[in-house]
Coordinates of C-alpha atoms and ligand atoms in Angstrom, one line a residue:
X294 CA 162.6 95.7 72.2
X295 CA 163.2 98.1 69.3
X296 CA 160.3 100.5 68.3
X297 CA 158.5 98.9 65.4
X298 CA 155.2 99.3 63.5
X299 CA 152.7 96.6 64.6
X300 CA 151.7 94.1 61.9
X301 CA 148.6 95.0 60.3
X302 CA 146.7 92.0 61.7
X303 CA 147.7 92.8 65.3
X304 CA 146.7 96.5 64.9
X305 CA 143.4 95.4 63.5
X306 CA 142.8 93.0 66.4
X307 CA 143.6 95.7 68.8
X308 CA 141.3 98.3 66.9
X309 CA 138.6 95.7 66.7
X310 CA 138.4 95.6 70.5
X311 CA 136.7 99.1 70.4
X312 CA 134.0 98.2 68.0
X313 CA 133.4 94.4 68.7
X314 CA 133.3 93.9 72.4
X315 CA 131.0 90.9 72.4
X316 CA 128.5 89.0 70.2
X317 CA 125.8 91.7 70.6
X318 CA 128.2 94.3 69.2
X319 CA 128.5 92.2 66.0
X320 CA 124.9 92.0 65.6
X321 CA 124.4 95.6 66.2
X322 CA 126.9 96.6 63.5
X323 CA 125.5 94.1 61.0
X324 CA 121.8 95.1 61.6
X325 CA 122.9 98.8 61.2
X326 CA 124.5 97.9 57.9
X327 CA 121.3 96.3 56.8
X328 CA 119.2 99.2 57.7
X329 CA 121.5 101.6 55.9
X330 CA 121.1 99.5 52.9
X331 CA 117.4 100.2 53.0
X332 CA 116.4 96.6 53.9
X333 CA 112.8 95.9 55.0
X334 CA 113.4 92.3 56.0
X335 CA 116.1 91.6 58.5
X336 CA 116.6 88.1 59.9
X337 CA 119.1 87.3 62.6
X338 CA 120.1 83.8 63.5
X339 CA 122.3 83.3 66.5
X340 CA 123.9 80.0 67.8
X341 CA 125.3 79.5 71.3
X342 CA 124.8 83.2 72.3
X343 CA 126.6 84.3 69.3
X344 CA 130.0 82.7 70.1
X345 CA 129.4 79.9 67.6
X346 CA 127.4 81.7 64.9
X347 CA 125.8 85.0 64.1
X348 CA 124.0 85.4 60.8
X349 CA 122.2 88.5 59.6
X350 CA 120.5 88.3 56.4
X351 CA 118.8 91.3 54.6
X352 CA 117.0 92.3 51.4
X353 CA 118.8 95.6 51.0
X354 CA 120.6 97.0 48.0
X355 CA 123.6 94.8 48.3
X356 CA 127.3 95.5 47.5
X357 CA 128.6 95.9 43.9
X358 CA 130.9 92.9 43.2
X359 CA 133.6 95.3 42.4
X360 CA 133.5 96.8 46.0
X361 CA 133.2 93.6 48.0
X362 CA 136.9 93.2 48.9
X363 CA 137.0 97.0 49.6
X364 CA 134.3 96.9 52.1
X365 CA 136.6 95.0 54.5
X366 CA 139.4 97.5 54.4
X367 CA 139.9 99.7 57.5
X368 CA 138.0 103.0 57.2
X369 CA 136.3 101.8 53.9
X370 CA 132.7 103.2 53.8
X371 CA 130.2 104.3 51.1
X372 CA 128.6 106.5 53.5
X373 CA 130.6 109.7 53.9
X374 CA 133.2 111.5 51.8
X375 CA 134.4 114.2 54.1
X376 CA 134.2 115.1 57.7
X377 CA 131.5 117.8 57.0
X378 CA 129.2 115.0 55.6
X379 CA 128.8 114.1 59.3
X380 CA 126.7 117.2 59.6
X381 CA 123.9 115.8 57.5
X382 CA 124.3 112.1 58.1
X383 CA 121.4 110.0 57.5
X384 CA 123.0 106.6 57.9
X385 CA 123.7 104.7 61.1
X386 CA 127.2 103.7 60.0
X387 CA 129.9 106.0 58.8
X388 CA 133.2 105.0 60.4
X389 CA 134.0 102.2 58.0
X390 CA 135.4 100.1 60.8
X391 CA 132.7 97.3 61.5
X392 CA 133.4 94.7 58.6
X393 CA 137.1 95.2 58.9
X394 CA 137.1 94.6 62.7
X395 CA 134.6 91.8 62.7
X396 CA 136.5 90.0 60.0
X397 CA 139.7 90.2 61.8
X398 CA 138.4 88.4 64.9
X399 CA 136.3 85.7 63.4
X400 CA 135.7 83.5 60.4
X401 CA 133.3 85.6 58.3
X402 CA 131.5 84.7 55.1
X403 CA 129.6 87.4 53.2
X404 CA 127.3 86.7 50.2
X405 CA 125.8 89.7 48.5
X406 CA 124.2 90.7 45.3
X407 CA 123.7 94.2 44.2
X408 CA 120.3 95.2 43.1
X409 CA 121.5 96.2 39.8
X410 CA 123.8 93.3 39.1
X411 CA 123.1 89.8 37.7
X412 CA 125.7 87.8 39.7
X413 CA 126.4 87.9 43.4
X414 CA 129.8 87.5 45.3
X415 CA 130.8 85.3 48.1
X416 CA 133.9 86.2 50.2
X417 CA 135.4 84.2 53.0
X418 CA 137.8 85.9 55.6
X419 CA 139.4 84.3 58.6
X420 CA 141.2 86.2 61.2
X421 CA 141.6 89.1 58.7
X422 CA 142.9 87.0 55.9
X423 CA 140.9 86.5 52.7
X424 CA 140.5 82.9 52.0
X425 CA 138.3 82.8 49.0
X426 CA 136.3 85.1 46.7
X427 CA 134.1 84.1 43.9
X428 CA 131.0 84.9 42.0
X429 CA 127.9 83.1 43.1
X430 CA 124.1 83.1 42.5
X431 CA 122.3 85.0 45.2
X432 CA 119.2 86.9 45.8
X433 CA 119.6 90.8 45.9
X434 CA 120.7 91.7 49.4
X435 CA 123.3 90.6 51.9
X436 CA 124.0 87.7 54.3
X437 CA 126.8 88.0 56.7
X438 CA 127.7 84.9 58.7
X439 CA 130.2 85.3 61.5
X440 CA 131.5 82.1 63.1
X441 CA 133.7 81.4 66.0
X442 CA 134.1 85.0 67.2
X443 CA 137.4 85.8 68.9
X444 CA 138.8 82.4 68.0
X445 CA 142.2 84.2 67.4
X446 CA 142.1 86.5 70.4
X447 CA 141.9 84.2 73.4
X448 CA 142.1 86.9 76.0
X449 CA 138.8 88.3 74.7
X450 CA 137.2 84.9 74.4
X451 CA 138.0 84.5 78.2
X452 CA 135.9 87.6 79.1
X453 CA 132.7 86.6 77.2
X454 CA 129.8 86.0 79.6
X455 CA 127.7 82.9 79.4
X456 CA 125.7 82.1 76.3
X457 CA 122.5 83.0 78.2
X458 CA 123.7 86.4 79.1
X459 CA 124.9 87.1 75.5
X460 CA 121.7 85.7 74.2
X461 CA 119.7 88.3 76.4
X462 CA 121.9 91.1 75.2
X463 CA 121.2 90.2 71.6
X464 CA 117.5 89.9 72.4
X465 CA 117.4 93.3 74.0
X466 CA 119.4 94.8 71.1
X467 CA 117.2 93.4 68.2
X468 CA 113.9 94.4 70.2
X469 CA 115.3 97.9 70.4
X470 CA 116.0 98.0 66.7
X471 CA 112.4 96.7 66.0
X472 CA 111.0 99.5 68.1
X473 CA 113.0 102.1 66.2
X474 CA 112.2 100.7 62.9
X475 CA 108.7 99.6 63.0
X476 CA 108.4 99.5 59.2
X477 CA 111.1 96.9 59.0
X478 CA 110.2 93.2 59.5
X479 CA 112.6 91.6 62.1
X480 CA 113.0 88.1 63.1
X481 CA 115.4 86.7 65.6
X482 CA 116.2 83.1 66.3
X483 CA 118.3 81.6 69.0
X484 CA 119.6 78.1 68.3
X485 CA 117.1 77.6 65.6
X486 CA 114.2 78.8 67.8
X487 CA 112.4 81.9 66.8
X488 CA 112.1 84.2 69.8
X489 CA 111.0 87.3 68.3
X490 CA 109.2 88.6 65.1
X491 CA 107.7 91.8 63.9
X492 CA 105.6 92.4 60.8
X493 CA 106.8 95.7 59.5
X494 CA 103.4 97.4 59.9
X495 CA 105.1 100.6 60.4
X496 CA 103.7 101.7 63.6
X497 CA 105.3 101.8 66.9
X498 CA 102.0 100.7 68.5
X499 CA 102.4 97.4 66.6
X500 CA 105.7 96.6 68.0
X501 CA 105.5 97.9 71.4
X502 CA 103.0 95.2 72.7
X503 CA 105.2 92.4 71.3
X504 CA 108.2 93.9 73.1
X505 CA 106.6 95.0 76.5
X506 CA 103.8 92.4 76.7
X507 CA 100.2 93.2 76.2
X508 CA 99.6 93.9 79.9
X509 CA 102.4 96.6 80.1
X510 CA 101.1 98.2 76.8
X511 CA 97.7 98.7 78.2
X512 CA 99.3 101.2 80.6
X513 CA 101.2 103.1 78.0
X514 CA 100.1 106.7 76.9
X515 CA 101.1 108.0 73.4
X516 CA 103.4 110.8 73.2
X517 CA 102.4 113.0 70.4
X518 CA 104.8 115.4 68.7
X519 CA 104.1 119.1 69.7
X520 CA 104.3 122.1 67.5
X521 CA 107.8 123.8 68.0
X522 CA 107.7 126.1 71.1
X523 CA 109.8 128.9 69.4
X524 CA 110.6 129.3 65.8
X525 CA 114.2 130.4 66.4
X526 CA 114.9 126.9 68.0
X527 CA 115.8 123.9 65.9
X528 CA 112.7 121.6 65.3
X529 CA 112.9 118.7 67.7
X530 CA 110.2 116.2 67.4
X531 CA 109.4 113.7 70.2
X532 CA 107.0 110.9 69.9
X533 CA 106.4 107.4 71.4
X534 CA 104.9 105.9 74.4
X535 CA 105.3 106.4 78.2
X536 CA 103.7 104.6 81.1
X537 CA 100.7 106.2 82.9
X538 CA 101.6 107.5 86.4
X539 CA 100.1 104.4 88.0
X540 CA 102.5 102.0 86.2
X541 CA 106.1 102.4 87.2
X542 CA 109.3 100.6 87.6
X543 CA 112.1 100.5 90.3
X544 CA 114.8 101.9 88.1
X545 CA 115.5 103.9 85.0
X546 CA 116.4 101.0 82.8
X547 CA 113.0 100.9 81.1
X548 CA 113.5 104.3 79.7
X549 CA 114.5 103.7 76.1
X550 CA 115.6 106.6 73.9
X551 CA 116.3 107.0 70.2
X552 CA 117.8 109.8 68.4
X553 CA 117.3 109.9 64.7
X554 CA 116.8 106.2 64.8
X555 CA 119.8 105.4 67.0
X556 CA 119.5 104.1 70.4
X557 CA 121.3 106.2 72.9
X558 CA 122.2 106.4 76.4
X559 CA 121.7 109.8 78.0
X560 CA 121.3 110.4 81.7
X561 CA 120.1 113.8 81.3
X562 CA 117.3 113.0 78.8
X563 CA 116.2 110.1 81.0
X564 CA 116.0 112.4 83.8
X565 CA 113.9 114.8 81.7
X566 CA 111.4 112.0 81.2
X567 CA 111.2 111.3 84.9
X568 CA 111.0 115.0 85.6
X569 CA 107.9 115.2 83.4
X570 CA 105.9 113.1 86.0
X571 CA 106.8 115.7 88.7
X572 CA 104.9 114.7 91.9
X573 CA 102.9 112.1 89.9
X574 CA 105.1 109.0 90.6
X575 CA 105.8 107.7 94.0
X576 CA 109.3 108.5 95.4
X577 CA 112.1 106.2 93.9
X578 CA 109.8 104.9 91.1
X579 CA 110.5 105.5 87.4
X580 CA 108.4 105.5 84.3
X581 CA 108.6 103.1 81.4
X582 CA 109.2 105.0 78.1
X583 CA 110.1 104.4 74.5
X584 CA 110.7 107.7 72.7
X585 CA 111.8 108.7 69.3
X586 CA 113.6 112.1 69.2
X587 CA 114.0 113.4 65.6
X588 CA 116.0 116.5 65.0
X589 CA 118.0 117.9 62.1
X590 CA 121.3 115.8 61.6
X591 CA 123.4 119.0 62.1
X592 CA 122.0 119.4 65.6
X593 CA 123.6 116.0 66.8
X594 CA 127.2 114.9 66.9
X595 CA 127.1 111.0 66.7
X596 CA 130.9 110.7 66.5
X597 CA 131.6 110.7 70.3
X598 CA 132.0 107.1 70.9
X599 CA 133.2 104.1 68.8
X600 CA 130.0 102.3 69.4
X601 CA 127.9 105.4 68.7
X602 CA 126.0 104.9 71.9
X603 CA 126.4 108.4 73.1
X604 CA 125.7 111.5 71.1
X605 CA 126.3 115.2 71.7
X606 CA 123.6 117.8 71.1
X607 CA 124.3 121.3 69.7
X608 CA 121.6 122.6 72.1
X609 CA 121.2 120.1 74.9
X610 CA 118.8 122.3 76.8
X611 CA 116.4 122.6 73.8
X612 CA 116.3 118.7 73.6
X613 CA 115.8 118.4 77.2
X614 CA 113.0 120.9 77.2
X615 CA 111.4 119.3 74.2
X616 CA 111.4 115.7 75.9
X617 CA 110.1 117.0 79.0
X618 CA 107.3 119.1 77.5
X619 CA 106.1 116.2 75.2
X620 CA 106.1 113.7 78.0
X621 CA 104.4 116.1 80.5
X622 CA 101.7 116.9 78.0
X623 CA 101.0 113.2 77.3
X624 CA 100.9 112.3 81.0
X625 CA 98.8 115.4 82.0
X626 CA 96.2 115.0 79.1
X627 CA 95.6 111.4 79.2
X628 CA 96.3 110.2 82.7
X629 CA 93.4 110.0 85.3
X630 CA 93.9 112.2 88.3
X631 CA 96.0 110.3 90.8
X632 CA 94.6 109.0 94.0
X633 CA 95.8 111.0 97.0
X634 CA 97.6 108.5 99.0
X635 CA 99.9 109.8 101.9
X636 CA 103.3 108.3 102.1
X637 CA 103.2 105.4 104.7
X638 CA 106.2 106.7 106.6
X639 CA 104.4 110.0 107.4
X640 CA 101.0 108.5 108.1
X641 CA 101.6 107.8 111.8
X642 CA 102.3 111.5 112.4
X643 CA 98.8 112.5 111.2
X644 CA 97.1 109.8 113.5
X645 CA 95.9 111.0 116.8
X646 CA 98.1 109.8 119.5
X647 CA 95.1 108.7 121.6
X648 CA 94.0 106.1 118.8
X649 CA 97.4 104.7 118.8
X650 CA 97.6 104.5 122.6
X651 CA 94.4 102.6 122.7
X652 CA 95.2 100.4 119.9
X653 CA 98.6 99.0 120.6
X654 CA 99.3 97.5 124.0
X655 CA 95.7 97.5 125.1
X656 CA 94.6 95.3 122.3
X657 CA 97.3 92.9 122.7
X658 CA 96.9 92.4 126.4
X659 CA 93.0 91.9 126.0
X660 CA 93.3 88.7 124.0
X661 CA 96.8 87.6 124.8
X662 CA 96.1 83.9 125.0
X663 CA 94.4 83.4 121.6
X664 CA 97.1 85.4 120.1
X665 CA 99.7 83.5 121.6
X666 CA 98.4 80.3 120.2
X667 CA 98.2 81.4 116.7
X668 CA 101.9 82.8 116.5
X669 CA 103.8 79.8 115.6
X670 CA 101.3 78.5 113.2
X671 CA 101.2 81.7 111.0
X672 CA 103.7 80.0 108.7
X673 CA 100.9 77.8 107.4
X674 CA 98.7 80.8 106.8
X675 CA 96.8 80.8 103.4
X676 CA 98.6 83.7 102.2
X677 CA 97.7 86.3 99.7
X678 CA 95.2 84.3 97.7
X679 CA 93.4 82.7 100.7
X680 CA 93.0 85.7 103.0
X681 CA 92.3 89.2 103.3
X682 CA 94.8 91.4 101.7
X683 CA 96.7 93.6 104.4
X684 CA 95.3 97.1 103.9
X685 CA 98.1 98.9 105.9
X686 CA 95.7 101.4 107.3
X687 CA 96.5 101.9 110.8
X688 CA 93.6 104.1 111.3
X689 CA 91.1 101.3 110.8
X690 CA 91.3 99.0 113.9
X691 CA 89.6 96.1 112.2
X692 CA 92.1 95.8 109.4
X693 CA 95.0 96.4 111.5
X694 CA 94.2 93.2 113.8
X695 CA 94.4 91.1 110.4
X696 CA 97.6 92.6 109.6
X697 CA 99.1 91.7 112.8
X698 CA 98.5 88.1 112.3
X699 CA 99.8 88.2 108.8
X700 CA 103.1 89.8 109.2
X701 CA 104.2 87.3 111.7
X702 CA 104.0 84.7 108.9
X703 CA 107.6 85.4 108.3
X704 CA 108.7 84.5 111.8
X705 CA 109.2 80.8 112.2
X706 CA 108.0 78.5 114.9
X707 CA 109.8 78.5 118.1
X708 CA 110.3 82.2 117.7
X709 CA 112.9 82.4 120.5
X710 CA 115.2 80.3 118.6
X711 CA 117.0 79.2 121.8
X712 CA 119.5 77.2 119.7
X713 CA 121.1 80.4 118.6
X714 CA 123.4 82.2 121.0
X715 CA 122.1 85.3 122.6
X716 CA 123.6 88.6 121.1
X717 CA 121.7 91.2 123.1
X718 CA 120.6 91.1 126.7
X719 CA 117.0 90.2 127.4
X720 CA 114.7 92.9 126.8
X721 CA 111.4 93.7 128.1
X722 CA 108.9 95.5 125.7
X723 CA 107.3 98.5 127.1
X724 CA 105.6 100.0 124.1
X725 CA 105.6 101.5 120.7
X726 CA 106.4 105.1 119.8
X727 CA 105.3 106.7 116.5
X728 CA 104.1 103.4 115.2
X729 CA 107.7 102.8 114.1
X730 CA 109.8 102.2 117.2
X731 CA 109.6 99.7 119.9
X732 CA 110.6 100.9 123.3
X733 CA 112.3 98.3 125.5
X734 CA 113.9 98.1 128.7
X735 CA 117.1 96.0 129.5
X736 CA 119.4 95.5 132.3
X737 CA 121.5 98.3 131.2
X738 CA 119.0 100.9 130.2
X739 CA 116.6 101.9 127.7
X740 CA 116.4 100.6 124.1
X741 CA 114.6 102.1 121.1
X742 CA 114.3 99.7 118.2
X743 CA 113.5 100.5 114.7
X744 CA 110.7 97.9 114.0
X745 CA 111.3 97.8 110.4
X746 CA 115.1 97.7 110.3
X747 CA 114.8 95.0 113.1
X748 CA 112.4 92.8 111.3
X749 CA 114.4 93.1 108.1
X750 CA 117.6 91.9 109.9
X751 CA 115.7 88.9 111.3
X752 CA 114.1 87.8 108.0
X753 CA 117.4 88.4 106.2
X754 CA 119.3 86.0 108.4
X755 CA 116.6 83.5 108.4
X756 CA 116.5 83.5 104.6
X757 CA 120.3 83.3 104.1
X758 CA 120.5 80.5 106.7
X759 CA 117.9 78.6 104.7
X760 CA 119.5 79.2 101.5
X761 CA 123.1 78.3 102.8
X762 CA 122.0 75.2 104.5
X763 CA 120.8 74.3 100.9
X764 CA 117.5 73.6 102.1
X765 CA 115.1 75.2 99.8
X766 CA 113.6 78.5 101.1
X767 CA 110.1 78.0 102.6
X768 CA 107.7 78.6 99.8
X769 CA 104.1 79.6 99.2
X770 CA 102.8 77.7 96.3
X771 CA 100.2 79.3 94.1
X772 CA 97.7 78.2 91.6
X773 CA 97.3 79.7 88.2
X774 CA 99.1 83.0 88.7
X775 CA 100.7 84.5 85.6
X776 CA 102.6 87.7 85.2
X777 CA 102.9 89.4 81.8
X778 CA 106.5 90.7 81.2
X779 CA 108.3 92.5 78.6
X780 CA 110.3 90.3 76.2
X781 CA 113.6 91.5 77.6
X782 CA 112.6 90.7 81.2
X783 CA 111.4 87.3 80.2
X784 CA 114.9 86.6 78.9
X785 CA 116.3 87.9 82.1
X786 CA 114.2 85.7 84.2
X787 CA 115.0 82.7 82.1
X788 CA 118.7 83.4 82.6
X789 CA 118.3 83.3 86.3
X790 CA 115.6 80.6 86.7
X791 CA 117.9 78.4 88.9
X792 CA 119.1 81.3 91.1
X793 CA 115.5 82.2 91.6
X794 CA 114.4 78.7 92.4
X795 CA 117.0 78.7 95.2
X796 CA 115.5 81.8 96.6
X797 CA 112.0 80.3 96.7
X798 CA 110.7 81.7 93.3
X799 CA 109.5 78.9 91.2
X800 CA 108.8 80.3 87.9
X801 CA 107.9 78.7 84.5
X802 CA 108.0 80.6 81.2
X803 CA 104.6 80.1 79.5
X804 CA 104.5 81.8 76.2
X805 CA 106.7 84.6 74.9
X806 CA 105.7 87.3 77.4
X807 CA 104.0 85.2 80.1
X808 CA 105.4 83.7 83.2
X809 CA 103.7 81.2 85.3
X810 CA 104.4 81.8 89.1
X811 CA 104.2 78.5 90.8
X812 CA 105.7 79.5 94.1
X813 CA 107.1 82.5 96.0
X814 CA 109.1 82.7 99.2
X815 CA 106.8 82.0 102.0
X816 CA 107.7 85.2 103.7
X817 CA 106.2 87.1 100.7
X818 CA 102.8 85.2 101.1
X819 CA 101.2 88.4 102.0
X820 CA 102.5 90.1 98.8
X821 CA 100.7 90.3 95.5
X822 CA 102.8 87.6 93.6
X823 CA 103.0 89.8 90.6
X824 CA 104.4 92.6 92.6
X825 CA 106.9 90.1 94.2
X826 CA 108.1 89.0 90.8
X827 CA 108.5 92.5 89.6
X828 CA 110.5 93.5 92.7
X829 CA 113.1 90.9 92.0
X830 CA 113.2 91.7 88.2
X831 CA 114.4 95.2 89.1
X832 CA 117.4 93.7 90.8
X833 CA 118.1 91.2 88.1
X834 CA 118.2 94.1 85.6
X835 CA 120.7 96.1 87.3
X836 CA 122.6 93.0 88.2
X837 CA 125.2 92.5 91.0
X838 CA 127.8 95.4 91.1
X839 CA 131.3 94.0 90.6
X840 CA 133.0 93.0 93.8
X841 CA 130.2 93.7 96.0
X842 CA 127.3 91.5 97.2
X843 CA 126.3 88.5 95.1
X844 CA 123.0 88.7 93.2
X845 CA 121.4 86.2 95.6
X846 CA 122.1 88.5 98.4
X847 CA 120.7 91.5 96.7
X848 CA 117.5 89.7 96.0
X849 CA 117.4 88.3 99.6
X850 CA 117.6 91.9 100.7
X851 CA 114.7 92.9 98.5
X852 CA 112.5 90.1 99.6
X853 CA 113.1 90.8 103.3
X854 CA 112.6 94.6 102.9
X855 CA 109.3 93.7 101.3
X856 CA 108.2 91.3 103.8
X857 CA 109.3 93.1 106.9
X858 CA 106.8 95.0 109.0
X859 CA 106.7 98.7 108.0
X860 CA 107.0 101.9 109.8
X861 CA 103.4 103.1 110.5
X862 CA 102.2 99.9 111.4
X863 CA 100.7 99.6 114.8
X864 CA 102.0 96.4 116.4
X865 CA 100.5 94.4 119.4
X866 CA 102.7 93.7 122.4
X867 CA 102.9 90.0 121.4
X868 CA 104.2 91.1 117.9
X869 CA 106.8 93.5 119.4
X870 CA 107.9 90.7 121.7
X871 CA 108.3 88.2 118.8
X872 CA 110.5 90.8 117.0
X873 CA 112.7 91.5 120.1
X874 CA 113.2 87.8 121.0
X875 CA 114.3 87.2 117.4
X876 CA 116.5 90.1 117.4
X877 CA 118.2 89.2 120.6
X878 CA 119.7 86.1 119.0
X879 CA 120.5 87.4 115.5
X880 CA 124.1 87.3 114.4
X881 CA 124.3 91.1 113.9
X882 CA 121.4 92.6 115.9
X883 CA 122.8 96.2 115.6
X884 CA 122.4 96.8 112.1
X885 CA 119.7 96.2 109.4
X886 CA 121.1 94.3 106.3
X887 CA 121.5 97.6 104.5
X888 CA 123.8 98.7 107.2
X889 CA 121.5 101.2 109.2
X890 CA 121.1 100.9 112.9
X891 CA 118.4 98.8 114.2
X892 CA 118.5 100.0 117.8
X893 CA 119.5 102.9 120.0
X894 CA 120.7 102.3 123.6
X895 CA 120.4 104.9 126.3
X896 CA 122.2 103.6 129.3
X897 CA 121.2 103.9 132.7
X898 CA 124.2 106.1 133.5
X899 CA 123.2 108.4 130.6
X900 CA 119.7 108.7 131.9
X901 CA 120.9 109.4 135.4
X902 CA 123.3 112.2 134.1
X903 CA 120.6 113.7 131.9
X904 CA 118.3 113.8 134.9
X905 CA 121.0 115.2 137.1
X906 CA 121.2 112.4 139.5
X907 CA 124.8 112.1 139.3
Ligands
ADP130 P1 130.1 101.6 57.7 O1 128.9 101.0 58.0 O2 130.6 102.5 58.8 O3 130.2 102.4 56.3 P2 131.2 99.0 57.6 O4 132.4 98.3 57.9 O5 130.0 98.6 58.6 O6 131.3 100.5 57.7 O7 130.7 98.6 56.2 C1 131.6 99.0 55.1 C2 130.7 99.2 53.7 O8 130.2 98.0 53.4 C3 129.4 100.1 54.0 O9 129.7 101.5 53.9 C4 128.5 99.6 52.9 O10 128.8 100.2 51.7 C5 128.9 98.1 52.8 N1 128.0 97.2 53.3 C6 128.2 96.6 54.7 N2 127.2 95.8 54.9 C7 126.2 95.9 54.0 C8 124.9 95.5 53.8 N3 124.3 94.7 54.5 N4 124.4 95.9 52.6 C9 124.9 96.7 51.7 N5 126.1 97.1 51.9 C10 126.8 96.8 53.1
MG131 MG1 128.5 99.7 59.5

């Protein structure tokens, strides 16, 4: 092939890929344009997740009729003149690429009337070619309709996710705009159904409950801008809301940051937010935050990324410190002092050995017969709502006994499962060490079994076996349990209703931010259903990493982890036997579903060698 310049249309389609990746990117660019045009009403209509149609209507200043055609040329913008204008940018757009790119990969109709003009203009462009342009009557403002996105770039069309996924992306995006611009009235409709609306009251505190749900909002603390720490540093203002230390999330996805009204991704700043809770949050938990960071435009370079999602700060350390200081101050000044609660994994160490010795095997032996009879029946236990909630306090003998009964709920009847082939030799339970390990003897030596890992393995295989056999997973049905969820989580749940049902979660959307929990997997019967739903949400949010486990498996892992007996829990002999008998017939008894070992084996030879007998 000879070297040649690509036809303009082809070049435009390639360039469009950078800006317009999916329907949500179109919505983002069009809403940014509406905000830049000083609109205070912005309506977004979406059909079929945006693949059929996206329409953004605004009441901004509009485009003068003489400029309409120009607006669609590549690098056409009214927002900057020279590169140095970027130093004091106060608009979201500046690259002059969006309209050009969108028009080259869709059928676009724009109707606009500039505030100071009598007549409006309508222009129709399909696949980058202008089809029609004429004067029309129109209210001041702009309406852009994008139809059949990617109709002329089949490769891109193929990569689009399902309509529900795209819908969710768009909902999240629009709610983020609404948070950043509380003075603008937003409304969003999917397939003619309104899913979201704000009233333009001007305060973040008005919008946040709509987005997060009223329940979560009750746990939020206001972050007030602090006076500058040093006069020689740029003025950095941080405001917004963060969760109180007793309300947290399993990952960082609920930390939402805006810099000068622009949603950004910034791992360092998300870390600054988490750092501000130093020691106040349980390990591995993260806060919920919506923060507005305002600083002089010359302090930020927004021209790092075509979609402008990443920014570069002139003084990143100063921004980091400002965020951390503002959040810390909100958390410290408004949060009640945290409860002192030792980590369950270390609790057993503090417990006197004598207590443990008396509690474990002795108790089991004393009422072996009654315990035995209750074992297989535990699956019908009334669960969380009908019974005492496990208090997981090994120090209190009374409650520990109740716990024993409850955790076995996950072990099905006929606990030996003789139908399964044996994968370990028959073991005899001798006792428990550290309230975490089961000591057992086998024909070939001594075994130490991690009780949590082993139980996780057992539950996991059971769970998957049920799911694979396409039987429904055993369920615990519930009456009148509702969970309040942020709007974006609701969308997430809605998207996965079927998958979740297959895993035993019967959920029903009930109002915009309320979910009715009709059933949860039986093995979670002991767990607070609200907590159970939140656990699973965290996984949905992160999604399945490409090429690795399926989402169902990740959720099954999560459920089993929550349902498995914990380290630090004192077990009776019968309970230990139940675990061991199940493990003996597990498909992969040597590792937990996360891949850690479940058991250590010290052979008779090793013992003999160590004791100098050979
Ligand atoms: P950019 O926003 O980077 O300038 P765009 O391609 O998004 O580039 O838009 C090109 C120009 O069209 C803008 O600079 C603006 O002048 C005009 N424009 C686009 N959308 C609107 C709108 N909704 N209201 C008024 N003017 C608009
Ligand atoms: Mg723009």
